[in-house]
XYZ file of C-alpha atoms in Angstrom:
486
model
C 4.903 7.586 32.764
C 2.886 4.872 31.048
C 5.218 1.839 29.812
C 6.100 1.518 26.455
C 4.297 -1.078 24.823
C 6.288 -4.249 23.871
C 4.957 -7.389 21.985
C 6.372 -10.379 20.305
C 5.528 -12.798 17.681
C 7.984 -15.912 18.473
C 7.875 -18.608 15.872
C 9.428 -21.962 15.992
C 11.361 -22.832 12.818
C 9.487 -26.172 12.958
C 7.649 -25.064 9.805
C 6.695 -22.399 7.377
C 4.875 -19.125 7.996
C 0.846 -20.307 8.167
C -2.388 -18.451 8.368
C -2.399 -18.872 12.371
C 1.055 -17.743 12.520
C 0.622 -14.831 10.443
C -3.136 -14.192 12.150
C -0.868 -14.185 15.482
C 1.745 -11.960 14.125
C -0.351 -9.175 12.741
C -2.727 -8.693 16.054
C 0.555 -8.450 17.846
C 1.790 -6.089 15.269
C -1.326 -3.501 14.784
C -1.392 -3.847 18.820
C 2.014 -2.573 19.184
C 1.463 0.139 16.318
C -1.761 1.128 17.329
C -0.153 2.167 20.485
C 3.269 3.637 19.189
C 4.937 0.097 20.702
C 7.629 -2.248 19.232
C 6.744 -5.255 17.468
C 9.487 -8.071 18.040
C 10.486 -11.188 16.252
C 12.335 -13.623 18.251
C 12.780 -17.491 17.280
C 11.803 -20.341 19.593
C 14.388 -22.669 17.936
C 14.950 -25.108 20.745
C 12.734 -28.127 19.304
C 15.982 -28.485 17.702
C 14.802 -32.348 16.422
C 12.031 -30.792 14.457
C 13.582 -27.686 12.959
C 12.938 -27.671 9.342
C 15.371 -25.913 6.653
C 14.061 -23.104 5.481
C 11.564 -22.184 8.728
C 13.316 -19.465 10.157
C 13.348 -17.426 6.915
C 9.992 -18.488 5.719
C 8.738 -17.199 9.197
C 10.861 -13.644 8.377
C 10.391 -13.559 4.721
C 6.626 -14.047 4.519
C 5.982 -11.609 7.405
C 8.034 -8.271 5.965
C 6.024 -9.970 2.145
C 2.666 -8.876 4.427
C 3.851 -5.976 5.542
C 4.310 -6.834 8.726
C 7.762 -5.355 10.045
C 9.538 -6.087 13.750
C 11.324 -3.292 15.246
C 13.829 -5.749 16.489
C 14.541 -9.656 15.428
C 16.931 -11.945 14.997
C 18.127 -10.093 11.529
C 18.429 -6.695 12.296
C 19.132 -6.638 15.884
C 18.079 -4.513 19.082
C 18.892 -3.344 22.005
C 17.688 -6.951 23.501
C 19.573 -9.694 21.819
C 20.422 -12.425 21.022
C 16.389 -13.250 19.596
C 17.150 -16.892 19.174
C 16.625 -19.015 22.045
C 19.578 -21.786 21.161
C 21.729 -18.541 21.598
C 20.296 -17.570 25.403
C 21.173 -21.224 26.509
C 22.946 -19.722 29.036
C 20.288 -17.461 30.232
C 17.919 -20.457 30.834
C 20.888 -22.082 32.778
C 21.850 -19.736 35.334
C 18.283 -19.332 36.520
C 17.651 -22.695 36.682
C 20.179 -23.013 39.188
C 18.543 -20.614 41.357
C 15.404 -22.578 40.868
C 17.059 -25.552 42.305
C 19.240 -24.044 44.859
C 16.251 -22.462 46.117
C 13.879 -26.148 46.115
C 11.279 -24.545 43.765
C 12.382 -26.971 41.031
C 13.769 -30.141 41.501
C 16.175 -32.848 39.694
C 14.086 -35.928 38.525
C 15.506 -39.259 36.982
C 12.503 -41.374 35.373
C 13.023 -42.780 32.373
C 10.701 -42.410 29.663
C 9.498 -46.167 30.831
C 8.379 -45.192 34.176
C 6.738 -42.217 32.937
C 5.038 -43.823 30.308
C 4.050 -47.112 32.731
C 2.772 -43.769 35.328
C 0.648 -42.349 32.619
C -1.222 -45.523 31.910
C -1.795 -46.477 35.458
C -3.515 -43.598 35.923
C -5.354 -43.814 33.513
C -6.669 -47.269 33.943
C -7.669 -45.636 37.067
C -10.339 -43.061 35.679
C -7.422 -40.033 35.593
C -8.695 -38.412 32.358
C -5.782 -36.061 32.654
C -2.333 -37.961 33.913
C -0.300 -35.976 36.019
C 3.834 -36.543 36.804
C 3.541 -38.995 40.095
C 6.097 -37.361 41.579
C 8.061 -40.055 42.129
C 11.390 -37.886 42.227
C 9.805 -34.776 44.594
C 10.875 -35.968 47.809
C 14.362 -37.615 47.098
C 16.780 -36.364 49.329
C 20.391 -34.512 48.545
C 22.429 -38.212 48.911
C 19.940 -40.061 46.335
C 20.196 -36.757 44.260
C 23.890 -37.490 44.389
C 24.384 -41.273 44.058
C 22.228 -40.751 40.899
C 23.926 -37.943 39.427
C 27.513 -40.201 40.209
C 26.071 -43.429 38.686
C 25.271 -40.862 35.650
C 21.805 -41.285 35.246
C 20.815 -38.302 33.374
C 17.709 -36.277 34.495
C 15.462 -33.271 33.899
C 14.463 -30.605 36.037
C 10.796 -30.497 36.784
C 9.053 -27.489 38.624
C 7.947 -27.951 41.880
C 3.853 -27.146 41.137
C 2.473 -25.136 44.535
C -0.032 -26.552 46.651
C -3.666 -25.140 46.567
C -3.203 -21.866 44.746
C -5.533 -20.010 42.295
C -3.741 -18.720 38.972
C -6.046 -15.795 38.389
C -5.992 -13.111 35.184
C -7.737 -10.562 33.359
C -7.498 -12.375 29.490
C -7.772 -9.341 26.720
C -9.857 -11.150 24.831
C -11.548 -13.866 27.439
C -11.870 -11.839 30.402
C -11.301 -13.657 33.902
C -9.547 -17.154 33.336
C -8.745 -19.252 36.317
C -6.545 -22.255 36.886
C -5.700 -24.223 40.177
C -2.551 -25.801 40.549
C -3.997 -29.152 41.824
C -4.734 -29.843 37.876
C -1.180 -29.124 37.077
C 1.637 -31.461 37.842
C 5.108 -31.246 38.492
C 5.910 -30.351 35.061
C 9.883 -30.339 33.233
C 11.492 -26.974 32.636
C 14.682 -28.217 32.015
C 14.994 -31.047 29.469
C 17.782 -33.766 30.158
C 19.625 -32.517 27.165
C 19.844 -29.134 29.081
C 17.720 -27.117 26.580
C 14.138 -25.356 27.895
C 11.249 -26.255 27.789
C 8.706 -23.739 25.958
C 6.713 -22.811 29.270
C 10.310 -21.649 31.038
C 12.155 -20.596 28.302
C 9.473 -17.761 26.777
C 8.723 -16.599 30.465
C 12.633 -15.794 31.025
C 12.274 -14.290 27.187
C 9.521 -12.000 27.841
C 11.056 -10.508 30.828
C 14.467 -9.823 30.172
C 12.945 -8.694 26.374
C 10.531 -6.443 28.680
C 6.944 -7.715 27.083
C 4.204 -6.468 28.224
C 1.382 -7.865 25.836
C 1.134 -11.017 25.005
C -1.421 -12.231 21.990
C -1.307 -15.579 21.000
C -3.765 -18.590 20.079
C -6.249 -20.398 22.031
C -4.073 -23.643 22.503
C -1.556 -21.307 24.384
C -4.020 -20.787 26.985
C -3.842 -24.167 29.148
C 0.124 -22.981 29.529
C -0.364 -19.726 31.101
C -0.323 -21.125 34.500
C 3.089 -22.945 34.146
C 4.449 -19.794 32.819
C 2.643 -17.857 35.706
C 4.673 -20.228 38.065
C 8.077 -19.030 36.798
C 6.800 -15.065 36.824
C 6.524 -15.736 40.325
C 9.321 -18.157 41.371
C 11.818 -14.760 40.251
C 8.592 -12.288 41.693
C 8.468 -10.790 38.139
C 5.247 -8.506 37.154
C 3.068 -11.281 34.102
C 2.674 -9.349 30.758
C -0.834 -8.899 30.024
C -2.291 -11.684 27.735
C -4.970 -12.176 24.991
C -6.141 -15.646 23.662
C -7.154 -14.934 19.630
C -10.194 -17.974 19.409
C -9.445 -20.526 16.962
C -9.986 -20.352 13.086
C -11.853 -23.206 11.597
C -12.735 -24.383 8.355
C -16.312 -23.845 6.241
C -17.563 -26.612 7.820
C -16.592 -25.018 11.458
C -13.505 -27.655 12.284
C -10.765 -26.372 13.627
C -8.208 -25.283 10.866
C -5.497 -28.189 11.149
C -2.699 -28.037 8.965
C -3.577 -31.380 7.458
C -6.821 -29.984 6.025
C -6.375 -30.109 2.202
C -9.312 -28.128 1.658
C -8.057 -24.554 2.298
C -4.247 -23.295 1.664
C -2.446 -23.194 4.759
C 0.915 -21.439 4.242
C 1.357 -17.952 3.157
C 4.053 -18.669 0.997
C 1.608 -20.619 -1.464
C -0.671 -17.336 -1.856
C 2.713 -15.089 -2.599
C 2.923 -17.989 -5.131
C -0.097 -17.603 -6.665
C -0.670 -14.185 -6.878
C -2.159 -13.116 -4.093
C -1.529 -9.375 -3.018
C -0.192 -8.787 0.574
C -2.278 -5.673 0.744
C -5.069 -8.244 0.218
C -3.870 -10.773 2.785
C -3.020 -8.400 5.830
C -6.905 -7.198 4.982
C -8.017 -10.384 5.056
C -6.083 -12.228 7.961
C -6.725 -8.754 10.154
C -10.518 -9.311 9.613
C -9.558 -13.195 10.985
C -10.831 -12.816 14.246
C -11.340 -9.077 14.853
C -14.172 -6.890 13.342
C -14.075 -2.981 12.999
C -16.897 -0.780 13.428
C -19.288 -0.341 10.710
C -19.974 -2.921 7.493
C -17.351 -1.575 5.316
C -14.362 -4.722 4.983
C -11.231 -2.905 2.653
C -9.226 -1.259 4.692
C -5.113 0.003 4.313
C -2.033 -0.754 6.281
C -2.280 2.465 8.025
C -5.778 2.493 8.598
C -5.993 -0.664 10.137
C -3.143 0.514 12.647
C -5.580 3.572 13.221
C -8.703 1.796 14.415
C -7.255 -1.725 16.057
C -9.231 -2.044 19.416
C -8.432 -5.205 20.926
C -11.995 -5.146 22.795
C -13.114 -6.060 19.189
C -11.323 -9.263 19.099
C -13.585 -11.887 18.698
C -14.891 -14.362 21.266
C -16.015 -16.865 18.638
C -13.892 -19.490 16.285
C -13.439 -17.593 13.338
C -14.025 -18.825 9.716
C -11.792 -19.155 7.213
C -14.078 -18.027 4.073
C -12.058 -19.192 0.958
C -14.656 -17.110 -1.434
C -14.235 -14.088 0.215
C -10.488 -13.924 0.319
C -10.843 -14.463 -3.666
C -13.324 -11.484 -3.484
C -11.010 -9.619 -1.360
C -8.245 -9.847 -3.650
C -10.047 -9.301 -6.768
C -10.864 -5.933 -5.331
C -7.128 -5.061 -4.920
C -6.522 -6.277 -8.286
C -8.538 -4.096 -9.680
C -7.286 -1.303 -8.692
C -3.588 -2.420 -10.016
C -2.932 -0.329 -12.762
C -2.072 -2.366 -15.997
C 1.656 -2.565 -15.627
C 1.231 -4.212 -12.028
C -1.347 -6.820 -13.454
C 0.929 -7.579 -15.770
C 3.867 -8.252 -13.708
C 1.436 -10.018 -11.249
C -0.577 -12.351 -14.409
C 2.536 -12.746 -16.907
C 5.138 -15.113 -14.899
C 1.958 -17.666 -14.418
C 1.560 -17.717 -17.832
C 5.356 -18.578 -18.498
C 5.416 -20.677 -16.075
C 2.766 -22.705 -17.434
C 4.425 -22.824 -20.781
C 1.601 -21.591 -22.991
C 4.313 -18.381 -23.452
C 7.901 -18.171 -23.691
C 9.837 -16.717 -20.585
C 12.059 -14.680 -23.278
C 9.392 -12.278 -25.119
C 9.979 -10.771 -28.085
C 8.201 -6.931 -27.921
C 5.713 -8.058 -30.190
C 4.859 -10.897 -27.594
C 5.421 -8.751 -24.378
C 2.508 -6.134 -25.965
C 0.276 -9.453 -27.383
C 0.439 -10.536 -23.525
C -0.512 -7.542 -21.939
C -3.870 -6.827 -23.982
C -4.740 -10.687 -23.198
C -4.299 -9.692 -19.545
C -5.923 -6.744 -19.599
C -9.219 -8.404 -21.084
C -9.320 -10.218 -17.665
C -8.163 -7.484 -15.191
C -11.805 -7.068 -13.652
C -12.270 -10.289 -13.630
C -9.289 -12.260 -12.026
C -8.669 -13.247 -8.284
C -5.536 -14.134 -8.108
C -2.395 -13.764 -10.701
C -2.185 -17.898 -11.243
C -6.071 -17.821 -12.433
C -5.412 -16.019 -15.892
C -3.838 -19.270 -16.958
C -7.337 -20.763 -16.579
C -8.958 -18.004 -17.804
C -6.979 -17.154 -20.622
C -7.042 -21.197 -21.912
C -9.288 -20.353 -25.235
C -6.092 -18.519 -26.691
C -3.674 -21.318 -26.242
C -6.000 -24.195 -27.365
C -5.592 -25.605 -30.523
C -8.546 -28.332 -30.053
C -12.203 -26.930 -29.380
C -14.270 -29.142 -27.675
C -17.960 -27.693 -27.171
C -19.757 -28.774 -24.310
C -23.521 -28.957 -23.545
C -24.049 -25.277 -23.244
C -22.476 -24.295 -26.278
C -23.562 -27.428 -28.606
C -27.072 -25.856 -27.435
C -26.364 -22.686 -29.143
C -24.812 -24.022 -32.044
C -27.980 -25.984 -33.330
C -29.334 -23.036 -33.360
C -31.354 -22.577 -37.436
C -29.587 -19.552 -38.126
C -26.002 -20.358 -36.952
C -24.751 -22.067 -40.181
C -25.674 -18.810 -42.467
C -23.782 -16.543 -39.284
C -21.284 -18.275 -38.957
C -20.253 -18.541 -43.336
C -20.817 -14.580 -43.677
C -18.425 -13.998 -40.677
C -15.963 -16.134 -42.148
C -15.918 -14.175 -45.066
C -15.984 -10.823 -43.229
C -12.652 -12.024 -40.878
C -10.778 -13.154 -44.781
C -11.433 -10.050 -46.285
C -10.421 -7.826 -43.337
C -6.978 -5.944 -44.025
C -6.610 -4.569 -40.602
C -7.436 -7.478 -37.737
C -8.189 -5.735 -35.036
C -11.270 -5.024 -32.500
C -12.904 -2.236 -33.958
C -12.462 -4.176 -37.583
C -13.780 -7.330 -36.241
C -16.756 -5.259 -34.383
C -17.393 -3.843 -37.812
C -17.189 -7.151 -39.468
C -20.141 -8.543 -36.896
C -22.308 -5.507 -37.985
C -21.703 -6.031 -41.617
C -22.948 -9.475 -40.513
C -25.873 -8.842 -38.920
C -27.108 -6.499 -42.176
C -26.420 -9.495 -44.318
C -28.186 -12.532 -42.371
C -30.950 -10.128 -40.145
C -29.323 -12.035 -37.213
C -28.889 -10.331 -33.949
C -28.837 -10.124 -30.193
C -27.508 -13.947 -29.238
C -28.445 -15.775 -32.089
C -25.142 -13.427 -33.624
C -22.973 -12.579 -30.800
C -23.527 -16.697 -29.290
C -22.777 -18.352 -32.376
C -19.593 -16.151 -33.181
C -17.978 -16.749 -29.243
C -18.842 -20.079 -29.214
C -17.418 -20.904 -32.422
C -13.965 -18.309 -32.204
C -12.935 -18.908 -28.580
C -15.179 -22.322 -27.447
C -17.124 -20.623 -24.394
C -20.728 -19.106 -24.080
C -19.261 -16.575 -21.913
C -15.758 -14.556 -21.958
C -14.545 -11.307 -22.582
C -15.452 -9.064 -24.648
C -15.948 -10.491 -28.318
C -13.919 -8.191 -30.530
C -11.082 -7.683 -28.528
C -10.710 -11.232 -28.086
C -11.076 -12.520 -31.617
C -8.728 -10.014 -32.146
C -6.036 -11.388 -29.971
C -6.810 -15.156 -30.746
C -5.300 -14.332 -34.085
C -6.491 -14.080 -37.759
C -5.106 -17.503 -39.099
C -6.636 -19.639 -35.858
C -10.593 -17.260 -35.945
C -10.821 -18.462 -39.624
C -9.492 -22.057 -38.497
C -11.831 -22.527 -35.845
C -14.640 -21.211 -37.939
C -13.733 -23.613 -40.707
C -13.533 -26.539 -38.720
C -17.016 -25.898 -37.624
C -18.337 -25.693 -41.073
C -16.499 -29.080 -41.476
């Protein structure tokens, strides 16, 4: 009977959910579904110094936003709790006991001095890579004691086997090696008595039976250690996968200091971004499907996840096709859902009240739907929507251009009577209005339609003209056309 496949995304509340995290999450998560698995969430809180308020549930709220669900985690149990690490403390304890008792790890006393006086030794020396000197390796059980009485505190530090190959099969890499001569005696056991990473997730993943690990490329330098522990307690290694890293447009590695693309998830829910849209996007982060077509659902993504089609390149983060990406699920919102998506931005901006009269709530939605095809994100109809909440024009090259124009002056009067004599004001008067226009001056084509939109609403380009003369208002088209004429 095959095993049942078990994976884990394990965050560290030192920050908020961002695109690697999320990246990470969802392979691990169409992995596990793909093969009728568990997904798990567990929390990696021990860096307790650098735990940030908030983390924990941005990491939790922001993945089940995506659509991303565990099976098991810290908030809704399972059948392998606790899934916080500061709550296994005494799992990490007992075992490394036996790794003492047993001389495959070992009590060491520098202080930070010494190990920082080590480090730079070596490397004056021409050791590109310092190693622990092992000062503390060979001590024997009566210095271990004296110390330990004259309370000097210490860590525990593995004891790193001589002259042995750390060999595996990596999902996405194929065969990595490591030899242990690289690696030196390295802490598992800080002196405050909480983990390290490298012990503490190996002790996680077995008792929490994992048996696929996905993770980023900087994880991949720490299999070995964690190889070391699998067997020090002769336990079987899950299988692992090393995504390759994402990098900016201009192919750098995607830090989280890089101000030129968003980094957290929680600033896309923010903006009106779709998670439908996202989990598209981030799954195509790395890992390609067959054929050229990119939109893709939940399900089908779950359907078709191969892990032999995970990437062995850096993959780009492609800012213009994420806005691409989500314009395409905006479009098919229907027009209640774009304007639940587009309205709050708008309040929030302050160009509309949060409290909307009926009259207001209706005025809103046909201004949203004249730029349903057209918008990428809910935040961008406050830019796009700026002609209707502007009070002064200002005409820039491109429309001073058309407004020179011989014939503009003569358009532009007739319309202005045409919009004060109208009764009813709205699109299919105001397209009638242009005709009676064009019959009167012998205008038409752009040297009508330009003059009018440049003049009512300030652009050269926009939606289309009727509709949105007819929502910028009666009183404020005949204002704007008479402070042209001015």
């Amino acid at each position: 009977m095959t095993k049942e496949v078990r994976v884990r995304y394990a965050p560290s509340p030192t920050g908020f959910l961002h695109i690697g995290g999320a990246r990470t999450a969802l392979f691990n998560y169409l992995y596990a579904k793909h093969h009728n698995g568990k997904f798990i969430v567990r929390i990696e809180d021990t860096d307790i110094e650098r735990n940030v308020e908030g983390g924990e549930a941005s990491q939790l709220d922001n993945l089940r936003w995506l659509g991303i669900i565990p099976d098991e985690s810290i908030d809704i149990g399972g059948p392998y709790a606790p899934y916080r690490q500061m709550e296994r403390l005494d799992i990490y304890k007992k075992h490394a006991e036996e790794l003492l008792e047993r001389g495959i790890a070992y009590k060491c006393f520098c202080t930070s001095e010494e190990l920082e006086a080590s480090r730079e030794a070596q490397k004056a020396n021409g050791v590109a890579a310092p190693t622990y000197d092992g000062k503390c390796r060979h001590l024997t059980a009566d210095e271990v004691a004296a110390k330990e009485a004259a309370g000097i505190p210490y860590t525990i530090r593995m004891r790193v086997p001589a002259d042995v190959t750390y060999k595996f099969t990596d999902l996405v890499r194929g065969e990595v090696t490591f030899e242990s001569k690289d690696i030196g005696d390295w802490v598992v056991v800080k002196a405050n008595g909480i983990p390290t990473y490298n012990y503490a997730v190996v002790l996680d993943d077995h008792f929490m039976d994992i048996t696929h690990v996905f993770r980023g490329e900087e994880h991949l330098s720490n299999t070995p250690k964690q190889m070391m522990i699998f067997d020090a307690f002769g336990w079987a290694y899950p299988a692992y996968g090393h995504m390759t890293l994402i990098v900016n447009e201009e192919r750098k590695k995607l830090s989280k200091r890089d101000e030129t693309i968003i980094q957290f998830v929680a600033q896309y829910k923010d903006l009106g971004y779709l998670p439908e849209a996202m989990f598209n996007f981030f799954a195509l982060l790395g890992w390609s499907p067959e054929g050229e077509e990119e939109i893709f659902s939940h399900d089908e993504f779950v359907t078709m996840f191969d892990e032999k089609r995970l990437s062995k390149s850096p993959s780009m983060f492609d800012k213009t096709k994420l806005t691409w990406m989500n314009n395409q699920y905006i479009k098919k919102l229907s027009r209640e859902d774009v304007v639940a998506l587009a309205l709050p931005h708008l309040q929030k901006a302050g160009v509309l009240p949060m409290e909307l009269t009926a009259e207001q709530q209706a005025w809103a939605a046909e201004l949203i739907g004249l730029y349903h095809e057209q918008m990428s994100y809910g935040a961008e109809i406050v830019e796009l929507s700026s002609l209707f909440f502007t009070e002064e024009i200002a005409y820039n090259d491109e429309a001073k251009e058309v407004l020179a124009g011989e014939t503009v002056p003569a358009v532009m009067a007739a319309f202005k009577a045409q919009l004060e004599a109208l009764d009813a004001f709205d699109a299919e008067s105001i397209k009638a209005a242009i005709k009676a226009v064009q019959k009167e001056t012998g205008a038409k084509g752009k040297n009508l339609f330009m003059p009018i939109r440049v003049v009512t609403t300030g652009q050269t380009h926009g939606p289309e003209l009727p509709n949105a003369i007819a929502l910028i208002g009666k009183e404020k088209a005949i204002a704007r056309v008479e402070k042209f004429a001015n």
